Amino acid sequence: MELIWKARNEAVHLNIIPSLNQLINSIKSSSASLVSAFSSPTTIPTTNIWKPPPEDWLKIHFDDAIKPGATIGSADLIIRISAYTYIPSSALVRMLSSTSSNQPCYII
């Protein structure tokens, strides 16, 4: 569609009459490239497989989300103790202005 739209814009705005044979060949080439990209096998890296924490260790994952310009958002924390035990936590956060700098600070 992009190639047809480009040829149309060149005809309308630049008075360039497209070569239909060139346009058809470009579409065929682009389509073949797209089919090739989707039919190629993908490999999944095996180096990043999750492992539980070692004994006497904790794994902590923290994530937050605040819309630009908003003053409240959410924060999530998961503490993984072992492969089968975890402590989830979720909180509403409020953005305050910091007195020592122009950087925002958050309370949970």
XYZ file of N, CA, C and O in Angstrom:
432
model
N 0.825 -1.188 0.000
C 0.000 0.000 0.000
C 0.869 1.252 0.000
O 0.509 2.233 -0.628
N 1.974 1.216 0.720
C 2.845 2.387 0.800
C 3.377 2.765 -0.588
O 3.445 3.943 -0.931
N 3.762 1.765 -1.386
C 4.287 2.041 -2.722
C 3.229 2.655 -3.627
O 3.514 3.579 -4.402
N 1.995 2.166 -3.528
C 0.903 2.725 -4.330
C 0.609 4.155 -3.885
O 0.429 5.057 -4.703
N 0.593 4.383 -2.565
C 0.330 5.726 -2.024
C 1.423 6.699 -2.465
O 1.142 7.830 -2.849
N 2.677 6.252 -2.448
C 3.791 7.105 -2.881
C 3.647 7.456 -4.363
O 3.820 8.619 -4.750
N 3.329 6.462 -5.208
C 3.146 6.710 -6.641
C 1.977 7.671 -6.880
O 2.056 8.572 -7.725
N 0.917 7.505 -6.110
C -0.248 8.399 -6.227
C 0.126 9.827 -5.861
O -0.232 10.778 -6.556
N 0.872 10.000 -4.758
C 1.269 11.345 -4.333
C 2.197 12.002 -5.340
O 2.100 13.205 -5.585
N 3.118 11.228 -5.917
C 4.004 11.776 -6.938
C 3.201 12.226 -8.158
O 3.496 13.269 -8.751
N 2.177 11.462 -8.532
C 1.348 11.833 -9.680
C 0.528 13.086 -9.381
O 0.454 14.009 -10.201
N -0.073 13.161 -8.196
C -0.947 14.284 -7.849
C -0.156 15.556 -7.568
O -0.497 16.633 -8.049
N 0.924 15.438 -6.765
C 1.616 16.633 -6.288
C 2.821 17.040 -7.128
O 3.191 18.209 -7.132
N 3.448 16.099 -7.819
C 4.647 16.413 -8.583
C 4.466 16.225 -10.090
O 5.415 16.406 -10.852
N 3.270 15.831 -10.493
C 2.966 15.573 -11.906
C 3.908 14.536 -12.525
O 4.276 14.641 -13.684
N 4.333 13.543 -11.742
C 5.178 12.461 -12.239
C 4.272 11.275 -12.542
O 3.605 10.749 -11.652
N 4.240 10.871 -13.800
C 3.407 9.740 -14.190
C 4.167 8.450 -13.863
O 5.275 8.236 -14.350
N 3.589 7.588 -12.994
C 4.308 6.377 -12.593
C 4.352 5.339 -13.716
O 3.438 5.240 -14.524
N 5.439 4.595 -13.753
C 5.538 3.452 -14.656
C 4.850 2.278 -13.969
O 5.274 1.849 -12.893
N 3.787 1.787 -14.577
C 3.044 0.697 -13.947
C 3.901 -0.559 -13.809
O 3.799 -1.267 -12.809
N 4.742 -0.833 -14.791
C 5.613 -2.010 -14.699
C 6.590 -1.884 -13.525
O 6.807 -2.842 -12.790
N 7.177 -0.687 -13.352
C 8.085 -0.474 -12.221
C 7.342 -0.604 -10.892
O 7.847 -1.193 -9.941
N 6.135 -0.056 -10.834
C 5.333 -0.128 -9.615
C 4.990 -1.579 -9.285
O 5.142 -2.014 -8.135
N 4.581 -2.347 -10.282
C 4.233 -3.760 -10.063
C 5.461 -4.545 -9.614
O 5.398 -5.343 -8.668
N 6.625 -4.300 -10.232
C 7.861 -4.990 -9.829
C 8.276 -4.613 -8.416
O 8.733 -5.455 -7.647
N 8.114 -3.337 -8.064
C 8.440 -2.898 -6.698
C 7.533 -3.575 -5.680
O 7.969 -3.994 -4.607
N 6.241 -3.694 -6.001
C 5.280 -4.352 -5.100
C 5.634 -5.827 -4.945
O 5.630 -6.363 -3.835
N 5.980 -6.496 -6.061
C 6.361 -7.907 -5.986
C 7.607 -8.089 -5.121
O 7.672 -8.988 -4.287
N 8.595 -7.236 -5.318
C 9.837 -7.330 -4.544
C 9.575 -7.091 -3.059
O 10.074 -7.809 -2.191
N 8.784 -6.083 -2.759
C 8.461 -5.770 -1.365
C 7.670 -6.906 -0.718
O 7.923 -7.278 0.439
N 6.733 -7.481 -1.473
C 5.940 -8.589 -0.942
C 6.802 -9.814 -0.678
O 6.649 -10.481 0.350
N 7.735 -10.102 -1.587
C 8.626 -11.250 -1.397
C 9.491 -11.052 -0.162
O 9.725 -11.983 0.610
N 9.956 -9.832 0.043
C 10.771 -9.535 1.223
C 9.962 -9.708 2.504
O 10.451 -10.256 3.502
N 8.714 -9.274 2.488
C 7.841 -9.410 3.654
C 7.551 -10.870 3.964
O 7.633 -11.302 5.120
N 7.242 -11.652 2.933
C 6.976 -13.081 3.120
C 8.218 -13.773 3.676
O 8.143 -14.591 4.591
N 9.372 -13.412 3.157
C 10.626 -14.005 3.629
C 10.864 -13.681 5.106
O 11.296 -14.523 5.879
N 10.582 -12.457 5.495
C 10.796 -12.048 6.892
C 9.909 -12.834 7.846
O 10.324 -13.221 8.931
N 8.661 -13.084 7.448
C 7.741 -13.792 8.324
C 7.898 -15.308 8.272
O 7.462 -16.006 9.173
N 8.517 -15.818 7.230
C 8.659 -17.265 7.140
C 10.001 -17.759 7.657
O 10.212 -18.946 7.800
N 10.923 -16.833 7.958
C 12.224 -17.239 8.501
C 12.044 -17.723 9.928
O 11.329 -17.107 10.720
N 12.695 -18.833 10.274
C 12.583 -19.303 11.663
C 13.300 -18.330 12.601
O 14.332 -17.767 12.251
N 12.691 -18.129 13.742
C 13.320 -17.258 14.731
C 13.861 -18.110 15.861
O 13.291 -19.140 16.209
N 14.957 -17.696 16.395
C 15.536 -18.419 17.527
C 15.330 -17.601 18.790
O 15.413 -16.384 18.771
N 15.058 -18.283 19.848
C 14.861 -17.638 21.133
C 16.136 -17.819 21.939
O 16.616 -18.944 22.101
N 16.709 -16.710 22.420
C 17.941 -16.863 23.194
C 17.690 -17.670 24.463
O 16.689 -17.485 25.136
N 18.580 -18.578 24.746
C 18.410 -19.425 25.928
C 19.249 -18.933 27.099
O 19.236 -19.534 28.153
N 19.972 -17.848 26.918
C 20.825 -17.353 27.998
C 20.044 -16.603 29.067
O 20.536 -16.411 30.155
N 18.824 -16.168 28.770
C 18.046 -15.377 29.722
C 16.899 -16.172 30.332
O 15.798 -15.675 30.466
N 17.115 -17.396 30.687
C 16.077 -18.210 31.307
C 16.026 -17.882 32.796
O 17.050 -17.846 33.470
N 14.809 -17.636 33.291
C 14.662 -17.273 34.696
C 15.044 -18.438 35.586
O 14.722 -19.594 35.311
N 15.753 -18.115 36.661
C 16.110 -19.112 37.667
C 15.688 -18.580 39.022
O 15.773 -17.388 39.268
N 15.239 -19.442 39.901
C 14.892 -18.975 41.241
C 16.143 -18.489 41.955
O 17.256 -18.881 41.612
N 15.969 -17.645 42.971
C 17.153 -17.169 43.693
C 17.824 -18.311 44.453
O 17.174 -19.277 44.844
N 19.138 -18.195 44.663
C 19.818 -19.203 45.484
C 19.243 -19.202 46.899
O 18.616 -18.232 47.329
N 19.480 -20.258 47.609
C 19.003 -20.353 48.987
C 19.546 -19.178 49.790
O 20.692 -18.774 49.620
N 18.729 -18.609 50.656
C 19.065 -17.458 51.493
C 19.220 -16.157 50.696
O 19.839 -15.213 51.169
N 18.690 -16.115 49.478
C 18.713 -14.905 48.667
C 17.279 -14.519 48.323
O 16.366 -15.338 48.362
N 17.064 -13.247 47.942
C 15.780 -12.752 47.466
C 15.976 -12.157 46.081
O 17.012 -11.576 45.794
N 14.973 -12.296 45.227
C 14.950 -11.575 43.949
C 13.836 -10.549 44.062
O 12.720 -10.874 44.458
N 14.139 -9.314 43.708
C 13.154 -8.243 43.832
C 12.940 -7.615 42.463
O 13.887 -7.248 41.777
N 11.669 -7.506 42.075
C 11.311 -6.845 40.832
C 10.391 -5.682 41.178
O 9.404 -5.850 41.892
N 10.723 -4.496 40.661
C 9.937 -3.294 40.932
C 9.558 -2.657 39.612
O 10.358 -2.598 38.683
N 8.330 -2.178 39.515
C 7.887 -1.488 38.315
C 6.894 -0.412 38.730
O 6.152 -0.579 39.702
N 6.903 0.705 38.012
C 5.927 1.750 38.304
C 5.380 2.315 37.005
O 5.954 2.119 35.937
N 4.250 2.980 37.103
C 3.630 3.589 35.935
C 2.934 4.872 36.353
O 2.096 4.862 37.253
N 3.340 5.970 35.718
C 2.712 7.259 35.971
C 2.577 7.953 34.621
O 3.552 8.079 33.887
N 1.381 8.369 34.277
C 1.167 9.072 33.012
C 1.869 10.422 33.064
O 1.910 11.065 34.120
N 2.405 10.873 31.916
C 3.009 12.203 31.884
C 1.997 13.264 32.302
O 0.859 13.254 31.853
N 2.401 14.131 33.202
C 1.527 15.192 33.677
C 0.613 14.784 34.817
O -0.032 15.623 35.420
N 0.562 13.495 35.146
C -0.305 13.031 36.234
C 0.427 13.168 37.562
O 1.647 13.235 37.615
N -0.329 13.209 38.635
C 0.281 13.290 39.960
C 0.144 11.991 40.739
O 0.698 11.856 41.814
N -0.623 11.034 40.213
C -0.716 9.739 40.866
C -0.483 8.639 39.837
O -0.663 8.839 38.647
N -0.060 7.486 40.321
C 0.186 6.348 39.457
C 0.169 5.091 40.302
O -0.421 5.061 41.378
N 0.843 4.052 39.830
C 0.882 2.819 40.604
C 2.294 2.258 40.618
O 3.100 2.562 39.743
N 2.574 1.475 41.621
C 3.871 0.816 41.747
C 3.624 -0.622 42.180
O 2.716 -0.902 42.951
N 4.417 -1.518 41.652
C 4.302 -2.931 41.990
C 5.666 -3.460 42.399
O 6.686 -3.069 41.838
N 5.659 -4.343 43.362
C 6.887 -4.940 43.867
C 6.620 -6.419 44.097
O 5.598 -6.778 44.671
N 7.505 -7.257 43.595
C 7.402 -8.694 43.850
C 8.725 -9.148 44.434
O 9.788 -8.897 43.869
N 8.645 -9.782 45.570
C 9.831 -10.346 46.210
C 9.730 -11.855 46.073
O 8.804 -12.471 46.573
N 10.673 -12.431 45.364
C 10.691 -13.882 45.146
C 11.659 -14.480 46.161
O 12.828 -14.141 46.194
N 11.153 -15.387 47.003
C 11.968 -16.026 48.023
C 12.532 -17.339 47.508
O 13.671 -17.681 47.755
N 11.729 -18.066 46.758
C 12.190 -19.325 46.174
C 11.395 -19.542 44.890
O 10.632 -18.677 44.480
N 11.562 -20.699 44.284
C 10.832 -20.989 43.048
C 9.327 -21.010 43.281
O 8.556 -20.772 42.367
N 8.882 -21.282 44.518
C 7.456 -21.447 44.791
C 6.884 -20.391 45.724
O 5.690 -20.346 45.931
N 7.710 -19.555 46.328
C 7.236 -18.597 47.310
C 7.574 -17.180 46.874
O 8.709 -16.880 46.530
N 6.552 -16.316 46.861
C 6.788 -14.915 46.535
C 5.827 -14.038 47.309
O 4.802 -14.498 47.803
N 6.184 -12.769 47.431
C 5.351 -11.803 48.136
C 5.025 -10.685 47.154
O 5.907 -9.907 46.787
N 3.781 -10.602 46.682
C 3.428 -9.501 45.785
C 2.997 -8.276 46.583
O 2.519 -8.394 47.711
N 3.179 -7.107 46.010
C 2.750 -5.882 46.652
C 2.378 -4.882 45.568
O 2.983 -4.853 44.509
N 1.387 -4.076 45.822
C 0.962 -3.064 44.868
C 0.561 -1.828 45.644
O 0.043 -1.934 46.754
N 0.822 -0.651 45.095
C 0.511 0.568 45.830
C 0.151 1.690 44.868
O 0.563 1.699 43.717
N -0.608 2.633 45.394
C -0.891 3.868 44.682
C 0.216 4.844 45.065
O 0.574 4.949 46.244
N 0.795 5.532 44.106
C 1.869 6.484 44.420
C 1.418 7.891 44.068
O 0.638 8.099 43.154
N 1.892 8.850 44.817
C 1.583 10.256 44.578
C 2.876 11.007 44.355
O 3.822 10.859 45.115
N 2.926 11.817 43.300
C 4.123 12.573 42.989
C 4.101 13.891 43.745
O 3.100 14.600 43.765
N 5.209 14.195 44.375
C 5.378 15.466 45.078
C 6.562 16.197 44.467
O 7.432 15.592 43.863
N 6.627 17.510 44.662
C 7.833 18.169 44.192
C 8.872 18.142 45.301
O 8.566 18.286 46.468
N 10.095 17.934 44.883
C 11.195 17.831 45.820
C 11.634 19.228 46.237
O 11.667 20.146 45.431
N 11.990 19.393 47.503
C 12.428 20.706 47.968
C 13.904 20.946 47.660
O 14.329 22.078 47.554
N 14.697 19.869 47.475
C 16.125 20.041 47.265
C 16.522 20.151 45.799
O 17.623 20.547 45.491
N 15.628 19.798 44.895
C 15.955 19.885 43.463
C 14.660 20.001 42.671
O 13.574 19.995 43.235
N 14.786 20.092 41.393
C 13.599 20.140 40.538
C 13.080 18.781 40.178
O 12.155 18.639 39.401
N 13.706 17.724 40.691
C 13.305 16.361 40.377
C 12.090 15.976 41.207
O 11.981 16.336 42.374
N 11.149 15.252 40.602
C 9.990 14.807 41.382
C 10.382 13.704 42.361
O 11.372 13.008 42.159
N 9.635 13.593 43.422
C 9.830 12.473 44.339
C 8.466 11.838 44.561
O 7.433 12.435 44.322
N 8.476 10.596 44.995
C 7.243 9.834 45.108
C 7.080 9.289 46.510
O 8.032 8.945 47.165
N 5.824 9.235 46.964
C 5.542 8.533 48.216
C 4.670 7.338 47.876
O 3.793 7.439 47.057
N 4.943 6.268 48.564
C 4.148 5.051 48.370
C 3.302 4.840 49.607
O 3.729 4.997 50.699
